[in-house]
Amino acid sequence: MPAATFVAQRPTGAFIGASWAALLVGAVVYLMGLWNAQMQLNEKGYYFTLLMYGLFSAVSLQKSVRDRIEGIPVTGIYYGLCWVSLGISVALLTVGLWNATLAASEKGFYAMAFLLSLFGAVAVQKNIRDVAQFKSGQPEDVGAAD
């Protein structure tokens, strides 16, 4: 079956703004919580590293998924590592918060800010790619990598 082709549409300004807002609000609020937290420096470092690891793995996964959709070669091992990395970052945050001596509201605060940051990072990366593709005027091949 031939791959479907369509011309990329530019994301709306509202969606671009909402994506950046989600990323910035999630990350800044998470980091402000860490800054003000009454925990040891090594704990703060753990949660900071998880945020950075989670953001990188989410963007990398989104890019590899999009590459596959557009027919750009992505090795199976890299694609799998992206999924595993994202799962590990979420699992490590869950384990860390589960065992932390924080109030339930604080645990929820960190979890939601973390997830909002991941969502925002994926949406921002998608928008950047969509805008670049729109500016280049190249049609997108969907399903070519299957």
PDB file of C-alpha atoms in Angstrom:
ATOM      1  CA  MET A   1       0.000   0.000   0.000  1.00  0.00           C
ATOM      2  CA  PRO A   2       1.474   3.424  -0.925  1.00  0.00           C
ATOM      3  CA  ALA A   3       2.305   5.876   1.834  1.00  0.00           C
ATOM      4  CA  ALA A   4      -0.175   8.688   2.371  1.00  0.00           C
ATOM      5  CA  THR A   5       1.193  12.162   1.672  1.00  0.00           C
ATOM      6  CA  PHE A   6      -0.094  15.412   3.076  1.00  0.00           C
ATOM      7  CA  VAL A   7       1.226  18.916   3.370  1.00  0.00           C
ATOM      8  CA  ALA A   8       2.290  19.851   6.878  1.00  0.00           C
ATOM      9  CA  GLN A   9       0.127  22.470   8.517  1.00  0.00           C
ATOM     10  CA  ARG A  10       1.572  25.128  10.749  1.00  0.00           C
ATOM     11  CA  PRO A  11       0.547  24.738  14.399  1.00  0.00           C
ATOM     12  CA  THR A  12      -1.584  27.582  15.700  1.00  0.00           C
ATOM     13  CA  GLY A  13      -0.013  30.304  17.786  1.00  0.00           C
ATOM     14  CA  ALA A  14      -2.267  29.308  20.670  1.00  0.00           C
ATOM     15  CA  PHE A  15      -0.989  25.722  20.649  1.00  0.00           C
ATOM     16  CA  ILE A  16       2.622  26.844  20.367  1.00  0.00           C
ATOM     17  CA  GLY A  17       2.135  29.242  23.274  1.00  0.00           C
ATOM     18  CA  ALA A  18       0.321  26.657  25.392  1.00  0.00           C
ATOM     19  CA  SER A  19       3.095  24.129  24.733  1.00  0.00           C
ATOM     20  CA  TRP A  20       5.840  26.525  25.789  1.00  0.00           C
ATOM     21  CA  ALA A  21       3.785  27.573  28.806  1.00  0.00           C
ATOM     22  CA  ALA A  22       3.334  23.941  29.884  1.00  0.00           C
ATOM     23  CA  LEU A  23       7.064  23.266  29.571  1.00  0.00           C
ATOM     24  CA  LEU A  24       8.152  26.440  31.338  1.00  0.00           C
ATOM     25  CA  VAL A  25       5.531  26.361  34.085  1.00  0.00           C
ATOM     26  CA  GLY A  26       6.141  22.679  34.795  1.00  0.00           C
ATOM     27  CA  ALA A  27       9.935  22.954  34.871  1.00  0.00           C
ATOM     28  CA  VAL A  28      10.120  26.285  36.713  1.00  0.00           C
ATOM     29  CA  VAL A  29       7.593  25.257  39.353  1.00  0.00           C
ATOM     30  CA  TYR A  30       9.342  21.898  39.846  1.00  0.00           C
ATOM     31  CA  LEU A  31      12.698  23.661  40.221  1.00  0.00           C
ATOM     32  CA  MET A  32      11.245  26.287  42.568  1.00  0.00           C
ATOM     33  CA  GLY A  33       9.874  23.474  44.695  1.00  0.00           C
ATOM     34  CA  LEU A  34      13.322  21.892  44.811  1.00  0.00           C
ATOM     35  CA  TRP A  35      14.970  25.204  45.647  1.00  0.00           C
ATOM     36  CA  ASN A  36      12.639  25.761  48.605  1.00  0.00           C
ATOM     37  CA  ALA A  37      12.492  22.135  49.742  1.00  0.00           C
ATOM     38  CA  GLN A  38      13.786  21.122  53.152  1.00  0.00           C
ATOM     39  CA  MET A  39      15.793  18.183  51.878  1.00  0.00           C
ATOM     40  CA  GLN A  40      19.448  17.352  51.622  1.00  0.00           C
ATOM     41  CA  LEU A  41      21.438  18.551  48.650  1.00  0.00           C
ATOM     42  CA  ASN A  42      21.895  15.002  47.342  1.00  0.00           C
ATOM     43  CA  GLU A  43      18.096  14.544  47.290  1.00  0.00           C
ATOM     44  CA  LYS A  44      17.687  17.792  45.403  1.00  0.00           C
ATOM     45  CA  GLY A  45      20.313  16.605  42.940  1.00  0.00           C
ATOM     46  CA  TYR A  46      18.457  13.319  42.490  1.00  0.00           C
ATOM     47  CA  TYR A  47      15.184  15.065  41.642  1.00  0.00           C
ATOM     48  CA  PHE A  48      16.931  17.618  39.401  1.00  0.00           C
ATOM     49  CA  THR A  49      18.691  14.838  37.484  1.00  0.00           C
ATOM     50  CA  LEU A  50      15.383  13.012  37.054  1.00  0.00           C
ATOM     51  CA  LEU A  51      13.809  16.111  35.538  1.00  0.00           C
ATOM     52  CA  MET A  52      16.672  16.533  33.063  1.00  0.00           C
ATOM     53  CA  TYR A  53      16.692  12.804  32.217  1.00  0.00           C
ATOM     54  CA  GLY A  54      12.919  12.759  31.810  1.00  0.00           C
ATOM     55  CA  LEU A  55      12.884  15.807  29.539  1.00  0.00           C
ATOM     56  CA  PHE A  56      15.657  14.420  27.351  1.00  0.00           C
ATOM     57  CA  SER A  57      14.099  10.970  27.074  1.00  0.00           C
ATOM     58  CA  ALA A  58      10.634  12.380  26.277  1.00  0.00           C
ATOM     59  CA  VAL A  59      11.974  14.629  23.505  1.00  0.00           C
ATOM     60  CA  SER A  60      14.157  11.834  22.142  1.00  0.00           C
ATOM     61  CA  LEU A  61      11.203   9.445  22.083  1.00  0.00           C
ATOM     62  CA  GLN A  62       8.981  11.981  20.342  1.00  0.00           C
ATOM     63  CA  LYS A  63      11.662  12.602  17.735  1.00  0.00           C
ATOM     64  CA  SER A  64      12.250   8.922  17.060  1.00  0.00           C
ATOM     65  CA  VAL A  65       8.507   8.239  16.764  1.00  0.00           C
ATOM     66  CA  ARG A  66       8.150  11.143  14.340  1.00  0.00           C
ATOM     67  CA  ASP A  67      11.227  10.041  12.383  1.00  0.00           C
ATOM     68  CA  ARG A  68       9.724   6.579  11.919  1.00  0.00           C
ATOM     69  CA  ILE A  69       6.431   8.059  10.766  1.00  0.00           C
ATOM     70  CA  GLU A  70       8.257  10.202   8.211  1.00  0.00           C
ATOM     71  CA  GLY A  71      10.335   7.295   6.942  1.00  0.00           C
ATOM     72  CA  ILE A  72      13.610   8.454   8.485  1.00  0.00           C
ATOM     73  CA  PRO A  73      15.534   5.390   9.656  1.00  0.00           C
ATOM     74  CA  VAL A  74      15.602   4.830  13.416  1.00  0.00           C
ATOM     75  CA  THR A  75      17.204   1.677  14.736  1.00  0.00           C
ATOM     76  CA  GLY A  76      15.069  -0.590  16.841  1.00  0.00           C
ATOM     77  CA  ILE A  77      17.534  -0.481  19.699  1.00  0.00           C
ATOM     78  CA  TYR A  78      17.483   3.325  19.863  1.00  0.00           C
ATOM     79  CA  TYR A  79      13.695   3.391  19.635  1.00  0.00           C
ATOM     80  CA  GLY A  80      13.464   0.823  22.417  1.00  0.00           C
ATOM     81  CA  LEU A  81      15.997   2.684  24.557  1.00  0.00           C
ATOM     82  CA  CYS A  82      13.918   5.838  24.235  1.00  0.00           C
ATOM     83  CA  TRP A  83      10.866   4.024  25.603  1.00  0.00           C
ATOM     84  CA  VAL A  84      12.892   2.359  28.361  1.00  0.00           C
ATOM     85  CA  SER A  85      14.526   5.669  29.344  1.00  0.00           C
ATOM     86  CA  LEU A  86      11.204   7.441  29.629  1.00  0.00           C
ATOM     87  CA  GLY A  87       9.809   4.573  31.693  1.00  0.00           C
ATOM     88  CA  ILE A  88      12.875   4.544  33.943  1.00  0.00           C
ATOM     89  CA  SER A  89      12.661   8.289  34.583  1.00  0.00           C
ATOM     90  CA  VAL A  90       8.991   8.043  35.576  1.00  0.00           C
ATOM     91  CA  ALA A  91       9.643   4.912  37.666  1.00  0.00           C
ATOM     92  CA  LEU A  92      12.582   6.527  39.480  1.00  0.00           C
ATOM     93  CA  LEU A  93      10.492   9.583  40.272  1.00  0.00           C
ATOM     94  CA  THR A  94       7.702   7.338  41.554  1.00  0.00           C
ATOM     95  CA  VAL A  95      10.076   5.337  43.758  1.00  0.00           C
ATOM     96  CA  GLY A  96      11.763   8.496  45.010  1.00  0.00           C
ATOM     97  CA  LEU A  97       8.487  10.167  45.925  1.00  0.00           C
ATOM     98  CA  TRP A  98       7.045   6.985  47.405  1.00  0.00           C
ATOM     99  CA  ASN A  99       9.972   6.733  49.818  1.00  0.00           C
ATOM    100  CA  ALA A 100      10.353  10.477  50.476  1.00  0.00           C
ATOM    101  CA  THR A 101       9.431  11.970  53.820  1.00  0.00           C
ATOM    102  CA  LEU A 102       7.209  14.559  52.188  1.00  0.00           C
ATOM    103  CA  ALA A 103       3.558  15.367  52.675  1.00  0.00           C
ATOM    104  CA  ALA A 104       1.227  13.768  50.145  1.00  0.00           C
ATOM    105  CA  SER A 105       0.464  17.205  48.704  1.00  0.00           C
ATOM    106  CA  GLU A 106       4.192  17.807  48.104  1.00  0.00           C
ATOM    107  CA  LYS A 107       4.554  14.430  46.415  1.00  0.00           C
ATOM    108  CA  GLY A 108       1.621  15.251  44.163  1.00  0.00           C
ATOM    109  CA  PHE A 109       3.111  18.661  43.425  1.00  0.00           C
ATOM    110  CA  TYR A 110       6.388  17.150  42.198  1.00  0.00           C
ATOM    111  CA  ALA A 111       4.669  14.405  40.219  1.00  0.00           C
ATOM    112  CA  MET A 112       2.319  16.782  38.424  1.00  0.00           C
ATOM    113  CA  ALA A 113       5.025  19.386  37.702  1.00  0.00           C
ATOM    114  CA  PHE A 114       7.254  16.595  36.334  1.00  0.00           C
ATOM    115  CA  LEU A 115       4.529  15.203  34.068  1.00  0.00           C
ATOM    116  CA  LEU A 116       3.521  18.691  32.900  1.00  0.00           C
ATOM    117  CA  SER A 117       7.161  19.330  31.980  1.00  0.00           C
ATOM    118  CA  LEU A 118       7.363  16.092  29.995  1.00  0.00           C
ATOM    119  CA  PHE A 119       4.156  16.880  28.129  1.00  0.00           C
ATOM    120  CA  GLY A 120       5.341  20.407  27.412  1.00  0.00           C
ATOM    121  CA  ALA A 121       8.725  19.211  26.140  1.00  0.00           C
ATOM    122  CA  VAL A 122       7.098  16.764  23.722  1.00  0.00           C
ATOM    123  CA  ALA A 123       4.621  19.358  22.467  1.00  0.00           C
ATOM    124  CA  VAL A 124       7.304  22.033  22.029  1.00  0.00           C
ATOM    125  CA  GLN A 125       9.539  19.633  20.096  1.00  0.00           C
ATOM    126  CA  LYS A 126       6.603  18.616  17.896  1.00  0.00           C
ATOM    127  CA  ASN A 127       5.743  22.242  17.189  1.00  0.00           C
ATOM    128  CA  ILE A 128       9.333  23.134  16.347  1.00  0.00           C
ATOM    129  CA  ARG A 129       9.453  20.263  13.880  1.00  0.00           C
ATOM    130  CA  ASP A 130       6.041  21.101  12.393  1.00  0.00           C
ATOM    131  CA  VAL A 131       6.977  24.763  11.895  1.00  0.00           C
ATOM    132  CA  ALA A 132      10.297  23.799  10.280  1.00  0.00           C
ATOM    133  CA  GLN A 133       8.517  21.376   7.950  1.00  0.00           C
ATOM    134  CA  PHE A 134       5.863  23.968   7.130  1.00  0.00           C
ATOM    135  CA  LYS A 135       8.537  26.546   6.281  1.00  0.00           C
ATOM    136  CA  SER A 136      10.360  24.086   4.044  1.00  0.00           C
ATOM    137  CA  GLY A 137       7.117  23.370   2.175  1.00  0.00           C
ATOM    138  CA  GLN A 138       7.867  19.663   1.921  1.00  0.00           C
ATOM    139  CA  PRO A 139       5.003  17.187   2.104  1.00  0.00           C
ATOM    140  CA  GLU A 140       5.160  14.572   4.815  1.00  0.00           C
ATOM    141  CA  ASP A 141       5.051  10.841   3.991  1.00  0.00           C
ATOM    142  CA  VAL A 142       2.973   9.024   6.557  1.00  0.00           C
ATOM    143  CA  GLY A 143       3.407   5.295   7.008  1.00  0.00           C
ATOM    144  CA  ALA A 144       6.507   4.992   4.849  1.00  0.00           C
ATOM    145  CA  ALA A 145       8.575   3.405   7.646  1.00  0.00           C
ATOM    146  CA  ASP A 146       6.223   0.492   8.299  1.00  0.00           C
TER     147      ASP A 146
END
